[in-house]
Short mmCIF file of N, CA, C and O in Angstrom, two decimals:
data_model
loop_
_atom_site.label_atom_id
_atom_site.label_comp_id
_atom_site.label_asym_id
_atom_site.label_seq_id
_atom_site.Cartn_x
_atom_site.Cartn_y
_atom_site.Cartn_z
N UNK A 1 -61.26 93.16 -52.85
CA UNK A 1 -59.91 92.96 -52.34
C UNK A 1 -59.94 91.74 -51.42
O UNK A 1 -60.91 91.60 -50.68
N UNK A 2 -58.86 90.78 -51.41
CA UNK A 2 -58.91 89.66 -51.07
C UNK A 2 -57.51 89.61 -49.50
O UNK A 2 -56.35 89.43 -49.88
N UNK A 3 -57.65 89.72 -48.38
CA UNK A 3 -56.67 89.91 -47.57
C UNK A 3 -56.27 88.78 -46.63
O UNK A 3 -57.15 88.68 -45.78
N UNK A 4 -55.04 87.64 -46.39
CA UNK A 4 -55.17 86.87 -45.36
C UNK A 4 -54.16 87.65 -44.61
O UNK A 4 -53.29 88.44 -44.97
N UNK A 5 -54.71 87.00 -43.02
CA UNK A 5 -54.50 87.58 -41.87
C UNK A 5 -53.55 86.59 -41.07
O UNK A 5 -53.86 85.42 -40.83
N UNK A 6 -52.35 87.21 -40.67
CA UNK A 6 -52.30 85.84 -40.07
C UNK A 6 -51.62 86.32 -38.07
O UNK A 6 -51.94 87.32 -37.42
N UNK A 7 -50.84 85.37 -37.69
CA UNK A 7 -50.92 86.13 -36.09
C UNK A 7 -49.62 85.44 -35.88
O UNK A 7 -49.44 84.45 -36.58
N UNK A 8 -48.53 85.82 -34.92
CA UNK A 8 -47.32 85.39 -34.67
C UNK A 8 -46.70 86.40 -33.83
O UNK A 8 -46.57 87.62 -33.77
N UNK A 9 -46.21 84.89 -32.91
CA UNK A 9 -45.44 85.42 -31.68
C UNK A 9 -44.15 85.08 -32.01
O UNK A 9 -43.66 84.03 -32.42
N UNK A 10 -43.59 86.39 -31.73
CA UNK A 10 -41.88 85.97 -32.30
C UNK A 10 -40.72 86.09 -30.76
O UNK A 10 -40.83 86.75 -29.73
N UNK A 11 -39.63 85.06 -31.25
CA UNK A 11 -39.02 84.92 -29.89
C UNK A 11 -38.28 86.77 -30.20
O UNK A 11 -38.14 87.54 -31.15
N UNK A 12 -37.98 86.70 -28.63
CA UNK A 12 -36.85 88.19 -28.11
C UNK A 12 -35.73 88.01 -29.44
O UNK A 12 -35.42 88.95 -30.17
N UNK A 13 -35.41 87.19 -29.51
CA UNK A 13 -34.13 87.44 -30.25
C UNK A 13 -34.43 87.83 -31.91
O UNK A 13 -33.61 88.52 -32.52
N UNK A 14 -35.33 87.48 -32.39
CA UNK A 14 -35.55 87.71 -33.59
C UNK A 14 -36.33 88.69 -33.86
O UNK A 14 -36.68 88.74 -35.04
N UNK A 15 -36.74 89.51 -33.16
CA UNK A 15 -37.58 90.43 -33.96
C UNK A 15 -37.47 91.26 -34.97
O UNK A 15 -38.28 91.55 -35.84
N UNK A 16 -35.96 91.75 -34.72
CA UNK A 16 -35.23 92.47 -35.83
C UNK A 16 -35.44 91.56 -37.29
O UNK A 16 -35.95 92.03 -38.31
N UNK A 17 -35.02 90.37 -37.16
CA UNK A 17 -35.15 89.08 -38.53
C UNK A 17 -36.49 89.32 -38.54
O UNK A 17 -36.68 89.74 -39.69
N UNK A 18 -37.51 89.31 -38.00
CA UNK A 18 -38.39 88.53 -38.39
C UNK A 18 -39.06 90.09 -39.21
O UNK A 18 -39.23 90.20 -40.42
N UNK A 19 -39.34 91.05 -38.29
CA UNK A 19 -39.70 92.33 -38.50
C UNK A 19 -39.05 93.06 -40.61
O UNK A 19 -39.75 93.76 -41.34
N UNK A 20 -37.79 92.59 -40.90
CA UNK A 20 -36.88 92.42 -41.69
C UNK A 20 -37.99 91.98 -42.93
O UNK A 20 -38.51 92.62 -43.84
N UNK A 21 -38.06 90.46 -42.47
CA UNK A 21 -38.58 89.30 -43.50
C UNK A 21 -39.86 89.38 -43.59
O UNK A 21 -40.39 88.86 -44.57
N UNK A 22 -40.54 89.96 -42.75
CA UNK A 22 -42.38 89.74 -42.89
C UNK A 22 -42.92 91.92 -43.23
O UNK A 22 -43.98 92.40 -43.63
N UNK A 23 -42.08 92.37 -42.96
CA UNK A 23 -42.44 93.63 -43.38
C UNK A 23 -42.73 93.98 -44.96
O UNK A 23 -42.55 93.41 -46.03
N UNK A 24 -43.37 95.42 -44.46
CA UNK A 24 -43.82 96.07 -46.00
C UNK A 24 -43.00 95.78 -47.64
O UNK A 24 -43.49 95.64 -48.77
N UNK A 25 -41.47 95.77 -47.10
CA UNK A 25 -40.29 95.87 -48.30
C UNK A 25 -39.52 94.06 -47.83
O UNK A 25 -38.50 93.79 -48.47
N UNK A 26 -39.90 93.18 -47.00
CA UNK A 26 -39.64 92.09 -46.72
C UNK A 26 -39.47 91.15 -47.67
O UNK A 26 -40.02 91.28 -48.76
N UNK A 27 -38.63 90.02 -47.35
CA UNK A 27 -39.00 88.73 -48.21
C UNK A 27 -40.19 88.16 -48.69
O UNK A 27 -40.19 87.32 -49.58
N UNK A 28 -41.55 88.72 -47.95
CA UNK A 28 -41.88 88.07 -48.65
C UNK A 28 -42.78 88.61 -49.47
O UNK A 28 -43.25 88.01 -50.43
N UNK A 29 -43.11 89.86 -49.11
CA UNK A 29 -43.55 90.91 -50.16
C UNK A 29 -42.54 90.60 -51.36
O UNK A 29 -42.91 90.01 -52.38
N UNK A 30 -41.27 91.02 -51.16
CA UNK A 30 -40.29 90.92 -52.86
C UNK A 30 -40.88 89.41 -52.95
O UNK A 30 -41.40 89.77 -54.00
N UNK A 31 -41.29 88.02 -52.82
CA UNK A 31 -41.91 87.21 -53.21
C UNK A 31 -43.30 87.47 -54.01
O UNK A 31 -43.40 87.13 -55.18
N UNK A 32 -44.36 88.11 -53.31
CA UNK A 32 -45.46 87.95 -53.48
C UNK A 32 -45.00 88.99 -55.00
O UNK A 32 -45.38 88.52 -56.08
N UNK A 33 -44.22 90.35 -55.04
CA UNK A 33 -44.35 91.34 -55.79
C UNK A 33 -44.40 90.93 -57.28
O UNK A 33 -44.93 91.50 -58.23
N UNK A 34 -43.53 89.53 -57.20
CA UNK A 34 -43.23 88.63 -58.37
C UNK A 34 -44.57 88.53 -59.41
O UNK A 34 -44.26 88.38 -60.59
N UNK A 35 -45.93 88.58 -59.14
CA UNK A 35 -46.95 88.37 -59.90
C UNK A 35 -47.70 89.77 -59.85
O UNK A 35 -47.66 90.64 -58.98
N UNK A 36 -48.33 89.72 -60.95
CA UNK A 36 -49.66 90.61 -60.36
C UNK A 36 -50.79 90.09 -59.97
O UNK A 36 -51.15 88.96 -60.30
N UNK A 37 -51.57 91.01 -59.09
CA UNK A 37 -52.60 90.90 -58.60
C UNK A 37 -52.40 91.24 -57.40
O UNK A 37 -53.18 91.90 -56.71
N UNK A 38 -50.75 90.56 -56.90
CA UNK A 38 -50.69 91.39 -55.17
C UNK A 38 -50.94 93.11 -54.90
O UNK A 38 -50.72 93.89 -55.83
N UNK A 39 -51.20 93.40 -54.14
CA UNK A 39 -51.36 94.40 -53.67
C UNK A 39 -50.57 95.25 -52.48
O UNK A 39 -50.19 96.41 -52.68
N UNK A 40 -50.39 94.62 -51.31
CA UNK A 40 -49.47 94.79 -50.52
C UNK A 40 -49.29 94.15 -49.38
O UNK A 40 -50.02 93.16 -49.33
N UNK A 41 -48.54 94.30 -48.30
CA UNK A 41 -48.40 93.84 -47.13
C UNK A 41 -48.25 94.84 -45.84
O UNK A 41 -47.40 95.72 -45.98
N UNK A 42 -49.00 94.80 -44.54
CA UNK A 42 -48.76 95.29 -43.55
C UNK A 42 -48.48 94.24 -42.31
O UNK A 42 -49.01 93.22 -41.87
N UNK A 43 -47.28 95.09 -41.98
CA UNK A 43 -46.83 94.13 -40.50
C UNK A 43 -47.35 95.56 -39.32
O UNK A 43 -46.98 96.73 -39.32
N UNK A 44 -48.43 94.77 -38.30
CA UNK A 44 -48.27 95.30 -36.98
C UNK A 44 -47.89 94.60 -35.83
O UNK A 44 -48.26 93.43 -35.69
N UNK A 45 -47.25 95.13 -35.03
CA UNK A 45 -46.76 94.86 -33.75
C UNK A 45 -47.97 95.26 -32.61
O UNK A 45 -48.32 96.41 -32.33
N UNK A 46 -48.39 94.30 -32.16
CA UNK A 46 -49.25 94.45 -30.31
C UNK A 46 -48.62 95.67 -29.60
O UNK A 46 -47.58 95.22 -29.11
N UNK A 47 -48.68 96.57 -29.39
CA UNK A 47 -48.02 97.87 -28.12
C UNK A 47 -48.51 97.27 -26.86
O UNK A 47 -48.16 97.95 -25.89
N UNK A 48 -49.11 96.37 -26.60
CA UNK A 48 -49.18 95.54 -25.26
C UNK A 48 -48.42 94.66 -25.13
O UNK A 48 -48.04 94.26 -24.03
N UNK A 49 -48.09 94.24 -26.11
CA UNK A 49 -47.68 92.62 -26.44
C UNK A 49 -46.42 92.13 -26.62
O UNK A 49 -46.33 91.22 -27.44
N UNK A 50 -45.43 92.49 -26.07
CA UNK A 50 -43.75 92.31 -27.15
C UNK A 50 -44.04 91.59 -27.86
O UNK A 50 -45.01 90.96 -27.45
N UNK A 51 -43.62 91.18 -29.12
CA UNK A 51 -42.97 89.95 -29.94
C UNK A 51 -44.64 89.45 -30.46
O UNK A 51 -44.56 88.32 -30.94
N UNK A 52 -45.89 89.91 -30.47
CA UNK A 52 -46.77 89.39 -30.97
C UNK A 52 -47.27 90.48 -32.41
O UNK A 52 -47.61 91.64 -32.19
N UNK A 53 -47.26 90.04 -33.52
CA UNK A 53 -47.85 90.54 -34.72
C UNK A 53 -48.91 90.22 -35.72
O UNK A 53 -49.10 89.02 -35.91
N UNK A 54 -49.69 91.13 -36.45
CA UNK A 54 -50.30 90.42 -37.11
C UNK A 54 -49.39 90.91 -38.75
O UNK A 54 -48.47 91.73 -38.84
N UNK A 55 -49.96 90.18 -39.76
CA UNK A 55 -49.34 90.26 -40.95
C UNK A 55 -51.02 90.39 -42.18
O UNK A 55 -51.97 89.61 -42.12
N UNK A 56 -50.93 91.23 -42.85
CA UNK A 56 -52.39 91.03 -43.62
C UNK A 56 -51.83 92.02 -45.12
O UNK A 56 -51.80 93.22 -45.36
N UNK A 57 -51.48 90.91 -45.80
CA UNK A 57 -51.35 90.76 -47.01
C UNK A 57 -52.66 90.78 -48.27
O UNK A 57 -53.49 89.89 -48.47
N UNK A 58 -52.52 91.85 -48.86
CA UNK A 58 -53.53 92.25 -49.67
C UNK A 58 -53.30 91.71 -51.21
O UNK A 58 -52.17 91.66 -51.69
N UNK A 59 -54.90 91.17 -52.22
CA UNK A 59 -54.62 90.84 -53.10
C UNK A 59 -55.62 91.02 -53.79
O UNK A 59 -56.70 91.08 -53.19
N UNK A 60 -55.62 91.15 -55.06
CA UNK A 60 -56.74 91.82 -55.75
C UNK A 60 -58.20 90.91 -55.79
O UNK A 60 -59.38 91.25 -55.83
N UNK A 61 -57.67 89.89 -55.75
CA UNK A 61 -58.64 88.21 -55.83
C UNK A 61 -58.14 87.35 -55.04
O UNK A 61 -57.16 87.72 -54.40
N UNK A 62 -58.59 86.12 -54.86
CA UNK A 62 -58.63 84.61 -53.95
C UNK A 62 -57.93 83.85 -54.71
O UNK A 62 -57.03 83.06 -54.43
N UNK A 63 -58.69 84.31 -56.34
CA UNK A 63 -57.68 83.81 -57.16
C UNK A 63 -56.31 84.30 -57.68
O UNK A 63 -55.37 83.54 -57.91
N UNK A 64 -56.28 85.42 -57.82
CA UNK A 64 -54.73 85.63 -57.70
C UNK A 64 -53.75 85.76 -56.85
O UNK A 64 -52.78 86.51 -57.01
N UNK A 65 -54.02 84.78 -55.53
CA UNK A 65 -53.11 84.41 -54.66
C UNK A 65 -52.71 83.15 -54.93
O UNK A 65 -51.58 82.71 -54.74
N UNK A 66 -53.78 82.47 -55.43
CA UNK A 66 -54.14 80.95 -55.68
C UNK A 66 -52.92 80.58 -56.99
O UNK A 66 -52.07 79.70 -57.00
N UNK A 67 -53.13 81.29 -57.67
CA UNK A 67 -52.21 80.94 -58.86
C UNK A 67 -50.91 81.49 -58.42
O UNK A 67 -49.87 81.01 -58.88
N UNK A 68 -50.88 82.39 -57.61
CA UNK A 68 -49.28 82.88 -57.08
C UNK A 68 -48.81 81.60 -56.37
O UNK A 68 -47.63 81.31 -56.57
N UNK A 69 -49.50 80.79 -55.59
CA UNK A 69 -49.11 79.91 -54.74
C UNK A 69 -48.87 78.40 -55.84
O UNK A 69 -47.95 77.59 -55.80
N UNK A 70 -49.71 78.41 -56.48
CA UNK A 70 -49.50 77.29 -57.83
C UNK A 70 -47.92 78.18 -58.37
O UNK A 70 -46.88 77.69 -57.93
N UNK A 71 -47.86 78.84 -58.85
CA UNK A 71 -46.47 79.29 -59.67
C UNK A 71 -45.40 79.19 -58.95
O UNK A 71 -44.36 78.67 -59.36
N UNK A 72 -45.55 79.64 -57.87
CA UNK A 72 -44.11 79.96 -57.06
C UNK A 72 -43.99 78.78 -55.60
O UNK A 72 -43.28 78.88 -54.60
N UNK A 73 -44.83 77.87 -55.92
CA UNK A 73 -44.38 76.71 -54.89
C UNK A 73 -44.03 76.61 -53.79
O UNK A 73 -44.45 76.82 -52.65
N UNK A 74 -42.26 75.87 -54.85
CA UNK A 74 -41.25 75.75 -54.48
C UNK A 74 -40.12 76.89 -53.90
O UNK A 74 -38.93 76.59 -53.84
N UNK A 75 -40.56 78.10 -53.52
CA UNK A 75 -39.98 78.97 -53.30
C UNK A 75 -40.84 79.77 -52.16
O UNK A 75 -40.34 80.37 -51.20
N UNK A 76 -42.00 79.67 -52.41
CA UNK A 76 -42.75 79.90 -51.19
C UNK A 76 -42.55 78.63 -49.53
O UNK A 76 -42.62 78.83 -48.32
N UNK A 77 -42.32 77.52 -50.31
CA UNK A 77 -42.31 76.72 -49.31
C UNK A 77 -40.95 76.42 -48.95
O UNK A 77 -40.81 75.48 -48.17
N UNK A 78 -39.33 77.35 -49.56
CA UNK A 78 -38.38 77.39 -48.96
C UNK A 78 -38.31 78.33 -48.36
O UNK A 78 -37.29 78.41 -47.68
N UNK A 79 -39.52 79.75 -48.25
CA UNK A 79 -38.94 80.85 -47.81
C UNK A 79 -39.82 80.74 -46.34
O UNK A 79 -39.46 81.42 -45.37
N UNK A 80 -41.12 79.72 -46.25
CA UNK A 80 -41.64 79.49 -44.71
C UNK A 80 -40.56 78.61 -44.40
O UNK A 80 -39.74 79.47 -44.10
N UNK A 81 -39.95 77.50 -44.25
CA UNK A 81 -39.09 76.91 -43.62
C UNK A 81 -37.96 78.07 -43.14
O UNK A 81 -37.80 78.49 -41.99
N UNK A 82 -37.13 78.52 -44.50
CA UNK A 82 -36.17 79.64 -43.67
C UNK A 82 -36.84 80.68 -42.17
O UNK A 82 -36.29 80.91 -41.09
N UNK A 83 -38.16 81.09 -42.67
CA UNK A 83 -38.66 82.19 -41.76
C UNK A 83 -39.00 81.29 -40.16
O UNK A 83 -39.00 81.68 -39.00
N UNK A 84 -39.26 79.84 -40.83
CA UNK A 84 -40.07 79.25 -39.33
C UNK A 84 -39.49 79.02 -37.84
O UNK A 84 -39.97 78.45 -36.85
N UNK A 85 -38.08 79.79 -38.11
CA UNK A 85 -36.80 79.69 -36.92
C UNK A 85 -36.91 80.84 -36.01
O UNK A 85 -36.27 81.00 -34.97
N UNK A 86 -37.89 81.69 -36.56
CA UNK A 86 -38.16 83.05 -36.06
C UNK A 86 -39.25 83.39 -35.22
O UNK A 86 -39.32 84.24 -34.34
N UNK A 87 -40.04 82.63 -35.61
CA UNK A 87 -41.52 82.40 -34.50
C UNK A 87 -41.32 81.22 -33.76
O UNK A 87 -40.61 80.23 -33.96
N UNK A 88 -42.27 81.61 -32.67
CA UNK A 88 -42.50 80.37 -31.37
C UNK A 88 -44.34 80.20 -32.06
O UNK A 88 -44.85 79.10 -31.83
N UNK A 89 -44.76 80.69 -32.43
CA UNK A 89 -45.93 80.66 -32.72
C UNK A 89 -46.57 81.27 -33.98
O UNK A 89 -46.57 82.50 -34.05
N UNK A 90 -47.24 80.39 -35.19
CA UNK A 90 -47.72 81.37 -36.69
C UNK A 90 -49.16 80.63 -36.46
O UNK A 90 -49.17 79.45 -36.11
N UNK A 91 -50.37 81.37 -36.66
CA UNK A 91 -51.40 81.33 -36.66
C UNK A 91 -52.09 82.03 -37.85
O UNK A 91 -51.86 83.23 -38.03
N UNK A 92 -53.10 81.24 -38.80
CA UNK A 92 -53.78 81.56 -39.75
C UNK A 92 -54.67 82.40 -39.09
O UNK A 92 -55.04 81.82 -38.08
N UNK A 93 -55.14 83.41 -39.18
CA UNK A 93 -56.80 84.52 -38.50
C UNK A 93 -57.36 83.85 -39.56
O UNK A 93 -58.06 82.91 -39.19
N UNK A 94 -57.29 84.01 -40.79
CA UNK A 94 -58.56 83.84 -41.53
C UNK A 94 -58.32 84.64 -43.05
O UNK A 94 -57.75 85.73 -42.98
N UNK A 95 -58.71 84.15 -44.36
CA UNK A 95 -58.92 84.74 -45.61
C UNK A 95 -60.26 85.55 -45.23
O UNK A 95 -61.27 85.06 -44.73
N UNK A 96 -60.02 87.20 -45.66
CA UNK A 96 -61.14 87.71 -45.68
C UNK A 96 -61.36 88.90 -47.19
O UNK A 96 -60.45 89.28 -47.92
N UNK A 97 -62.84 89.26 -47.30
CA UNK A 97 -62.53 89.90 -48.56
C UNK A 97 -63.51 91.28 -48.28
O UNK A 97 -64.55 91.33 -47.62
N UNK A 98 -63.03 92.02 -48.80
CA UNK A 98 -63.70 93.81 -48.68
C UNK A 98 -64.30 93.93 -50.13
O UNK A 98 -63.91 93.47 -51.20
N UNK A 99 -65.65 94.87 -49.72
CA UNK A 99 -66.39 95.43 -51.03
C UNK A 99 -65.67 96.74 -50.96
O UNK A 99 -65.78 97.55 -50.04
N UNK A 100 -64.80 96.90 -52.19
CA UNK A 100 -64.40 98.25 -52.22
C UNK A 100 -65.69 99.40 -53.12
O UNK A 100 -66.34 99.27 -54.15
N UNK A 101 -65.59 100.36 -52.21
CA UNK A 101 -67.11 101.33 -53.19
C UNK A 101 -66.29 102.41 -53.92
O UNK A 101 -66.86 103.22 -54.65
#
């Protein structure tokens, strides 16, 4: 299983939007759902932290994100511009991958 991680501080006013768009049933899950190979998406919220989350999107391979991102572009790269009004801060953690037994 292939998972990137990523980290974001969202302003007071948007959390509802952003929480909306980056969640389990979100924009961009119904994006990713478009191919196979995705797997899923979890949004957590900091309980210390207001407005800080991580996002870790699951995929069966490296490569079947890779070709999701080759196919769908132009639609991936209108749906970060729409979302990028919503964070003060998006941070990559890192591509990581699990031995499932």
């Amino acid at each position: 299983m292939y998972h990137i991680v990523w980290s974001f501080e969202v302003k007071p006013e948007n959390v509802e939007a952003f929480e909306r768009a980056y969640g389990p049933e979100g924009d961009w899950a119904r994006l990713f759902r478009r191919v196979p190979g995705y797997q899923s998406t979890a949004l957590l919220r900091d309980v210390d932290a207001p407005g800080r989350y991580l996002t870790i999107d699951r995929w069966r391979t490296r490569e079947d994100f890779w070709r999701f991102r080759d196919a769908f572009r132009a639609e991936y790269v209108a749906l970060d511009a729409k979302c990028e009004r919503l964070v003060a801060r998006e941070q990559l953690i890192g591509d990581f991958e699990s031995k499932e037994c």
